[in-house]
Amino acid sequence: MSTKWCVIGAAGIADRRTIPGILADPDNELVAVMDKVPAAAKSIGEKYDVPYFTDAEEMFRAVPADAVYIATPVFCHKEQAMLALRYGKHVLVEKPIARNEAESAEILDAFRRAGKQLGVGYMMKYHNLHQKARNFIKAGKIGQPNNIRLQFSCWYPDIEGAWRQKKALSGGGALMDLGVHCMELAEFVLDEEIVDVKAFYSTHTFSYEVEDSAVVIFKTKSGVLGHMDVNFNIPDDASVSKMEIYGTKGAIVCTGTLGQDECGTMSYLFAPQGDYEAMQNRVSAKPKKYRGAGKNIYTKQVAAFKKLLAAKKPNYKMAKRAVHIQALTDKIYQEQ
Ligand SMILES: NC(=O)c1ccc[n+]([C@@H]2O[C@H](COP(=O)([O-])OP(=O)(O)OC[C@H]3O[C@@H](n4cnc5c(N)ncnc54)[C@H](O)[C@@H]3O)[C@@H](O)[C@H]2O)c1
């Protein structure tokens, strides 16, 4: 049986990526879209040939749906997820789940009490190279992982009225928008929690109130040390987007893989070493290279969410991690 989807906040990432991702699987049906901007609702509704609304309750009353995808500014997530829940829907909400841990935990608690599924749009874990990296680490190929480094940036100058540039609407800047992806991805590939974070952040280039630059160091439960830098002030073309993981037997370096496409490369070096080598000769080992598979990671994200819907009991692992990521960002914002 196909899954019937409706969308709240239809004209941003929903239209650019997730609706095409939903529709790429014939087992999904888009049944309605809602956007608070009437022209946006109309144009997206007409584009996908579905009923469109400017009021979510009206949409829920008019069109039967199984699942709701919410892709609105972050300050709207809690209220809209709760509304969808009142109408008995499962929800896939965009990242970050909400502006802080308290709001995020409230959403999760409500879904757990109601027994409805809650997913969060951290789609980078569905990139084939990130999954390969996790599998290599799990199989012990790089030995004991001991260091992870992530870089993710984009160009986001001052824009009049942009919700992401106002703390009350977004919850934060580069850290809240890009850093959360890095932390979630690090926890996914290492398959363990980050337990502590420290950071510097600032609004270095632009004049909006949220940070355009952040450097974070962190520690996982088993003691892997991590570093991530996220910026809104590096041109898109200059953004390398990188994840490097080093261990006692080798390294995995993903280049150009953090983002919205399943692109980039991963080089993997297996170089176990016995004795101390005073020469530190680095020329003998040759890395293996893999490429992004070019599939749609949003389709994979929706497929993973549907798998959860098909299970007998809801699974909140993904949502719990999203709440935990908000606790880490709260700590960073409270400490500086
Ligand atoms: N996972 C990803 O790849 C990815 C990429 C970009 C954004 N996002 C996330 O998606 C969410 C939206 O970001 P965006 O870039 O699409 O923003 P956006 O501003 O481009 O689009 C948001 C859409 O929501 C509509 N909207 C605003 N307030 C609304 C309300 N109260 N009710 C209904 N519709 C409303 C807007 O009119 C607009 O069409 C954020 O949580 C963001 O972090 C995720």
Coordinates of C-alpha atoms and ligand atoms in Angstrom, one line a residue:
M1 CA 0.0 0.0 0.0
S2 CA 1.4 3.4 -0.9
T3 CA 2.1 6.0 1.7
K4 CA 0.2 9.2 1.4
W5 CA 2.2 12.3 2.2
C6 CA 1.3 15.9 2.7
V7 CA 3.8 18.8 3.2
I8 CA 3.9 21.8 5.4
G9 CA 6.2 24.6 4.2
A10 CA 6.2 23.5 0.5
A11 CA 8.3 26.0 -1.3
G12 CA 11.8 25.7 0.1
I13 CA 13.8 22.5 0.5
A14 CA 10.6 20.6 0.2
D15 CA 10.2 21.7 -3.4
R16 CA 13.9 21.7 -4.2
R17 CA 14.7 18.2 -2.8
T18 CA 12.3 16.3 -0.7
I19 CA 9.1 16.3 -2.7
P20 CA 11.1 15.1 -5.8
G21 CA 12.6 12.5 -3.4
I22 CA 9.2 11.4 -2.2
L23 CA 7.9 11.1 -5.8
A24 CA 10.9 9.1 -7.0
D25 CA 9.5 6.1 -5.2
P26 CA 6.2 4.9 -6.8
D27 CA 5.1 3.6 -3.4
N28 CA 4.6 7.2 -2.2
E29 CA 1.8 9.5 -3.1
L30 CA 1.9 13.3 -2.6
V31 CA -1.7 14.2 -1.6
A32 CA -1.6 17.9 -0.6
V33 CA 0.7 20.8 0.1
M34 CA 0.5 23.7 2.5
D35 CA 2.4 26.9 2.6
K36 CA 1.5 30.1 4.5
V37 CA 2.4 32.2 1.5
P38 CA -0.6 31.9 -0.8
A39 CA 1.4 32.3 -4.1
A40 CA 3.8 29.6 -2.9
A41 CA 1.1 27.2 -2.0
K42 CA -0.6 27.8 -5.3
S43 CA 2.5 27.4 -7.4
I44 CA 3.7 24.2 -5.6
G45 CA 0.2 22.7 -5.6
E46 CA -0.1 23.3 -9.4
K47 CA 3.5 22.1 -10.1
Y48 CA 2.7 18.7 -8.5
D49 CA -0.9 18.7 -9.4
V50 CA -2.2 18.3 -5.8
P51 CA -4.7 20.3 -3.7
Y52 CA -3.0 23.2 -1.9
F53 CA -3.7 25.1 1.3
T54 CA -2.5 28.0 3.3
D55 CA -3.9 26.5 6.6
A56 CA -2.6 23.1 7.9
E57 CA -5.7 22.2 9.8
E58 CA -7.8 22.8 6.7
M59 CA -5.5 20.5 4.8
F60 CA -5.7 17.8 7.5
R61 CA -9.5 18.0 7.5
A62 CA -9.8 17.9 3.7
V63 CA -7.3 15.4 2.6
P64 CA -6.5 12.0 4.2
A65 CA -2.8 11.4 4.7
D66 CA -0.5 9.0 6.6
A67 CA 2.5 11.1 7.0
V68 CA 3.4 14.8 7.1
Y69 CA 6.7 16.3 6.0
I70 CA 7.4 19.6 7.8
A71 CA 9.9 21.9 6.1
T72 CA 9.2 25.3 7.6
P73 CA 11.5 27.7 9.5
V74 CA 12.7 26.1 12.7
F75 CA 10.5 28.2 15.1
C76 CA 7.4 26.6 13.4
H77 CA 8.5 23.0 13.9
K78 CA 7.1 22.3 17.4
E79 CA 3.7 23.8 16.9
Q80 CA 3.2 22.2 13.5
A81 CA 4.5 18.8 14.6
M82 CA 2.1 18.9 17.5
L83 CA -0.8 19.9 15.2
A84 CA -0.1 17.0 12.9
L85 CA 0.0 14.7 15.9
R86 CA -3.4 15.9 17.0
Y87 CA -4.7 14.8 13.6
G88 CA -3.1 11.4 14.1
K89 CA -0.2 11.8 11.6
H90 CA 3.3 10.4 11.6
V91 CA 5.8 13.2 11.0
L92 CA 9.1 13.7 9.3
V93 CA 10.3 17.1 10.4
E94 CA 13.3 18.9 9.0
K95 CA 16.5 19.4 10.9
P96 CA 17.1 20.8 13.5
I97 CA 14.1 19.2 15.2
A98 CA 13.5 22.5 17.0
R99 CA 15.3 25.5 18.4
N100 CA 16.6 23.9 21.6
E101 CA 16.5 20.8 23.7
A102 CA 13.4 21.7 25.7
E103 CA 11.3 22.2 22.6
S104 CA 12.7 19.2 20.9
A105 CA 12.1 16.9 23.9
E106 CA 8.5 18.2 24.1
I107 CA 7.9 17.1 20.5
L108 CA 9.5 13.7 21.1
D109 CA 7.6 13.1 24.4
A110 CA 4.3 13.9 22.7
F111 CA 5.0 11.4 19.8
R112 CA 6.1 8.7 22.2
R113 CA 2.9 9.1 24.3
A114 CA 0.8 8.9 21.2
G115 CA 2.7 6.1 19.6
K116 CA 3.2 7.9 16.3
Q117 CA 6.5 7.8 14.4
L118 CA 8.7 10.9 14.4
G119 CA 11.7 11.2 12.0
V120 CA 14.1 14.1 11.6
G121 CA 15.6 15.2 8.3
Y122 CA 19.2 14.3 8.8
M123 CA 19.6 12.8 5.4
M124 CA 23.4 12.8 5.1
K125 CA 23.6 9.4 6.8
Y126 CA 22.0 7.9 3.7
H127 CA 24.9 9.0 1.5
N128 CA 26.5 5.7 0.3
L129 CA 30.0 6.8 1.2
H130 CA 28.9 7.8 4.8
Q131 CA 27.3 4.3 5.1
K132 CA 30.5 2.7 3.8
A133 CA 32.6 4.7 6.3
R134 CA 30.4 3.5 9.1
N135 CA 30.6 -0.1 7.9
F136 CA 34.4 0.1 7.6
I137 CA 34.7 1.4 11.1
K138 CA 32.3 -1.2 12.5
A139 CA 34.4 -3.9 10.8
G140 CA 37.5 -2.6 12.5
K141 CA 39.2 -1.6 9.2
I142 CA 40.8 1.5 10.7
G143 CA 41.4 -0.1 14.1
Q144 CA 40.4 2.0 17.1
P145 CA 39.0 5.3 15.7
N146 CA 40.6 8.2 17.6
N147 CA 40.1 11.4 15.7
I148 CA 37.3 12.8 13.5
R149 CA 37.3 16.1 11.7
L150 CA 34.4 17.7 9.7
Q151 CA 34.2 20.8 7.6
F152 CA 30.9 22.1 6.2
S153 CA 30.2 25.6 4.9
C154 CA 28.2 27.7 2.5
W155 CA 27.8 31.4 1.5
Y156 CA 25.0 33.1 3.4
P157 CA 25.3 36.9 3.3
D158 CA 23.0 39.4 4.9
I159 CA 19.5 39.0 3.5
E160 CA 16.7 41.3 4.6
G161 CA 14.0 39.3 6.5
A162 CA 15.8 36.0 6.4
W163 CA 14.5 33.8 9.3
R164 CA 17.8 31.9 9.6
Q165 CA 19.5 35.2 10.5
K166 CA 17.3 35.8 13.5
K167 CA 18.1 33.8 16.7
A168 CA 14.4 33.7 17.8
L169 CA 13.3 32.2 14.6
S170 CA 16.2 29.8 13.8
G171 CA 17.7 29.0 17.2
G172 CA 21.1 30.0 15.9
G173 CA 23.4 30.4 12.9
A174 CA 26.0 28.2 11.2
L175 CA 26.1 25.9 14.2
M176 CA 22.4 25.4 14.3
D177 CA 22.1 25.1 10.5
L178 CA 25.3 23.2 9.5
G179 CA 26.9 22.1 12.7
V180 CA 24.0 19.9 13.7
H181 CA 24.4 18.0 10.5
C182 CA 28.1 17.4 11.3
M183 CA 27.4 16.3 14.9
E184 CA 24.7 13.9 13.7
L185 CA 26.9 12.5 11.0
A186 CA 29.8 12.0 13.4
E187 CA 27.5 10.1 15.8
F188 CA 26.2 8.0 12.9
V189 CA 29.6 7.0 11.4
L190 CA 31.2 6.3 14.8
D191 CA 28.0 4.8 16.1
E192 CA 28.3 6.4 19.4
E193 CA 27.3 9.6 21.3
I194 CA 29.2 12.8 21.6
V195 CA 29.4 13.4 25.3
D196 CA 31.0 16.8 25.5
V197 CA 31.5 19.9 23.3
K198 CA 33.4 23.2 23.5
A199 CA 33.4 25.9 20.9
F200 CA 34.3 29.3 19.7
Y201 CA 31.8 31.1 17.5
S202 CA 31.3 34.6 16.2
T203 CA 29.7 36.8 13.6
H204 CA 32.9 37.6 11.9
T205 CA 31.9 38.7 8.4
F206 CA 28.2 39.6 8.2
S207 CA 26.0 41.9 10.3
Y208 CA 23.2 39.5 11.3
E209 CA 22.7 38.5 15.0
V210 CA 23.5 34.8 14.6
E211 CA 27.0 33.3 14.2
D212 CA 28.5 33.0 10.7
S213 CA 31.5 31.0 11.9
A214 CA 32.0 28.3 14.5
V215 CA 34.7 25.9 15.5
V216 CA 33.7 23.0 17.8
I217 CA 35.8 20.4 19.5
F218 CA 34.1 17.4 21.0
K219 CA 34.6 14.0 22.7
T220 CA 32.6 10.8 22.2
K221 CA 31.7 8.2 24.8
S222 CA 34.6 5.9 24.0
G223 CA 37.0 8.9 23.9
V224 CA 37.3 9.7 20.1
L225 CA 38.2 13.4 19.9
G226 CA 36.5 15.4 17.2
H227 CA 36.8 18.8 15.5
M228 CA 34.3 20.5 13.2
D229 CA 34.2 23.9 11.6
V230 CA 31.1 25.4 10.1
N231 CA 30.9 28.7 8.2
F232 CA 28.3 30.8 6.5
N233 CA 31.1 33.0 5.1
I234 CA 33.0 30.8 2.6
P235 CA 31.9 30.9 -1.0
D236 CA 30.0 27.8 -2.2
D237 CA 32.7 26.9 -4.7
A238 CA 35.4 27.2 -2.2
S239 CA 33.6 24.9 0.3
V240 CA 35.4 21.6 0.4
S241 CA 32.9 19.8 2.7
K242 CA 35.0 17.1 4.3
M243 CA 34.9 14.3 6.9
E244 CA 38.1 12.6 8.0
I245 CA 38.3 9.8 10.4
Y246 CA 41.7 8.5 11.7
G247 CA 42.3 5.3 13.6
T248 CA 45.1 3.1 14.9
K249 CA 45.1 1.1 11.6
G250 CA 44.2 3.6 8.9
A251 CA 42.1 6.5 7.8
I252 CA 38.9 7.3 5.9
V253 CA 38.7 10.7 4.1
C254 CA 35.4 11.7 2.5
T255 CA 35.7 14.8 0.3
G256 CA 32.7 16.7 -1.1
T257 CA 30.2 14.4 0.5
L258 CA 28.5 16.7 3.1
G259 CA 25.6 18.3 1.3
Q260 CA 22.4 17.5 -0.6
D261 CA 23.8 15.3 -3.4
E262 CA 25.2 11.8 -3.2
C263 CA 28.5 13.0 -4.7
G264 CA 32.1 13.3 -3.7
T265 CA 34.7 10.7 -3.1
M266 CA 36.0 8.6 -0.2
S267 CA 39.6 7.5 0.1
Y268 CA 40.4 4.7 2.5
L269 CA 43.8 3.8 3.7
F270 CA 44.5 0.6 5.5
A271 CA 48.0 1.0 7.0
P272 CA 48.5 -1.0 10.2
Q273 CA 51.9 -0.4 11.7
G274 CA 53.9 -2.5 14.2
D275 CA 57.0 -0.8 15.4
Y276 CA 57.9 2.9 15.7
E277 CA 59.5 4.0 12.4
A278 CA 62.0 6.8 13.0
M279 CA 62.0 7.6 9.3
Q280 CA 58.2 8.0 9.3
N281 CA 58.2 7.0 5.7
R282 CA 54.8 7.8 4.2
V283 CA 55.1 6.7 0.6
S284 CA 54.4 3.0 0.6
A285 CA 50.6 2.9 1.4
K286 CA 48.2 3.6 -1.4
P287 CA 44.7 4.7 -0.6
K288 CA 41.6 3.1 -2.3
K289 CA 39.1 5.5 -3.8
Y290 CA 35.3 5.2 -3.9
R291 CA 32.8 7.6 -5.5
G292 CA 29.3 8.8 -4.5
A293 CA 26.7 6.7 -6.1
G294 CA 24.6 9.6 -7.4
K295 CA 21.3 8.4 -6.0
N296 CA 18.8 10.6 -4.3
I297 CA 19.5 10.7 -0.6
Y298 CA 16.1 12.3 0.1
T299 CA 14.4 9.3 -1.5
K300 CA 16.5 7.0 0.7
Q301 CA 15.6 9.1 3.8
V302 CA 11.9 8.8 3.0
A303 CA 12.3 5.0 2.4
A304 CA 14.0 4.6 5.8
F305 CA 11.2 6.6 7.4
K306 CA 8.6 4.3 5.7
K307 CA 10.5 1.3 7.0
L308 CA 9.9 2.6 10.5
L309 CA 6.2 3.1 9.7
A310 CA 5.9 -0.5 8.6
A311 CA 7.4 -1.8 11.8
K312 CA 5.0 -2.9 14.6
K313 CA 6.3 -0.4 17.1
P314 CA 7.6 3.1 16.5
N315 CA 11.3 3.5 16.7
Y316 CA 12.6 6.8 18.2
K317 CA 16.3 6.2 17.9
M318 CA 16.6 8.9 15.1
A319 CA 14.5 11.4 17.0
K320 CA 16.3 10.8 20.3
R321 CA 19.6 11.5 18.6
A322 CA 18.1 14.7 17.1
V323 CA 17.1 15.8 20.6
H324 CA 20.5 15.0 22.0
I325 CA 22.1 17.1 19.2
Q326 CA 20.0 20.0 20.4
A327 CA 21.3 19.5 24.0
L328 CA 24.8 19.7 22.6
T329 CA 24.1 23.0 20.8
D330 CA 22.4 24.4 23.9
K331 CA 25.5 23.7 25.8
I332 CA 27.7 25.5 23.2
Y333 CA 25.4 28.5 23.2
Q334 CA 25.2 28.7 27.0
E335 CA 28.9 28.4 27.5
Q336 CA 30.3 31.2 25.4
Ligands
LIG1 N1 18.0 18.5 5.1 C1 18.3 19.4 4.2 O1 18.9 19.2 3.1 C2 17.9 20.9 4.4 C3 18.3 21.9 3.5 C4 17.8 23.2 3.7 C5 16.9 23.4 4.8 N2 16.6 22.4 5.6 C6 15.7 22.7 6.8 O2 14.4 22.8 6.2 C7 13.6 23.8 7.0 C8 13.2 24.9 6.0 O3 14.3 25.5 5.4 P1 14.3 26.1 3.9 O4 15.6 26.4 3.5 O5 13.4 25.3 3.1 O6 13.5 27.5 4.3 P2 12.8 28.4 3.2 O7 12.6 29.7 3.9 O8 13.5 28.4 1.9 O9 11.4 27.7 3.0 C9 10.4 27.5 4.0 C10 9.0 27.5 3.4 O10 8.1 27.4 4.5 C11 7.1 28.4 4.3 N3 6.6 28.9 5.6 C12 7.2 29.8 6.4 N4 6.5 29.9 7.6 C13 5.5 29.0 7.4 C14 4.4 28.6 8.3 N5 4.2 29.1 9.5 N6 3.5 27.6 7.8 C15 3.7 27.1 6.6 N7 4.7 27.5 5.7 C16 5.5 28.4 6.2 C17 7.8 29.5 3.5 O11 6.8 30.3 2.8 C18 8.7 28.7 2.6 O12 8.0 28.2 1.4 C19 14.6 24.2 8.1 O13 14.4 23.5 9.2 C20 16.0 24.0 7.5 O14 17.0 23.8 8.5 C21 17.0 21.2 5.4

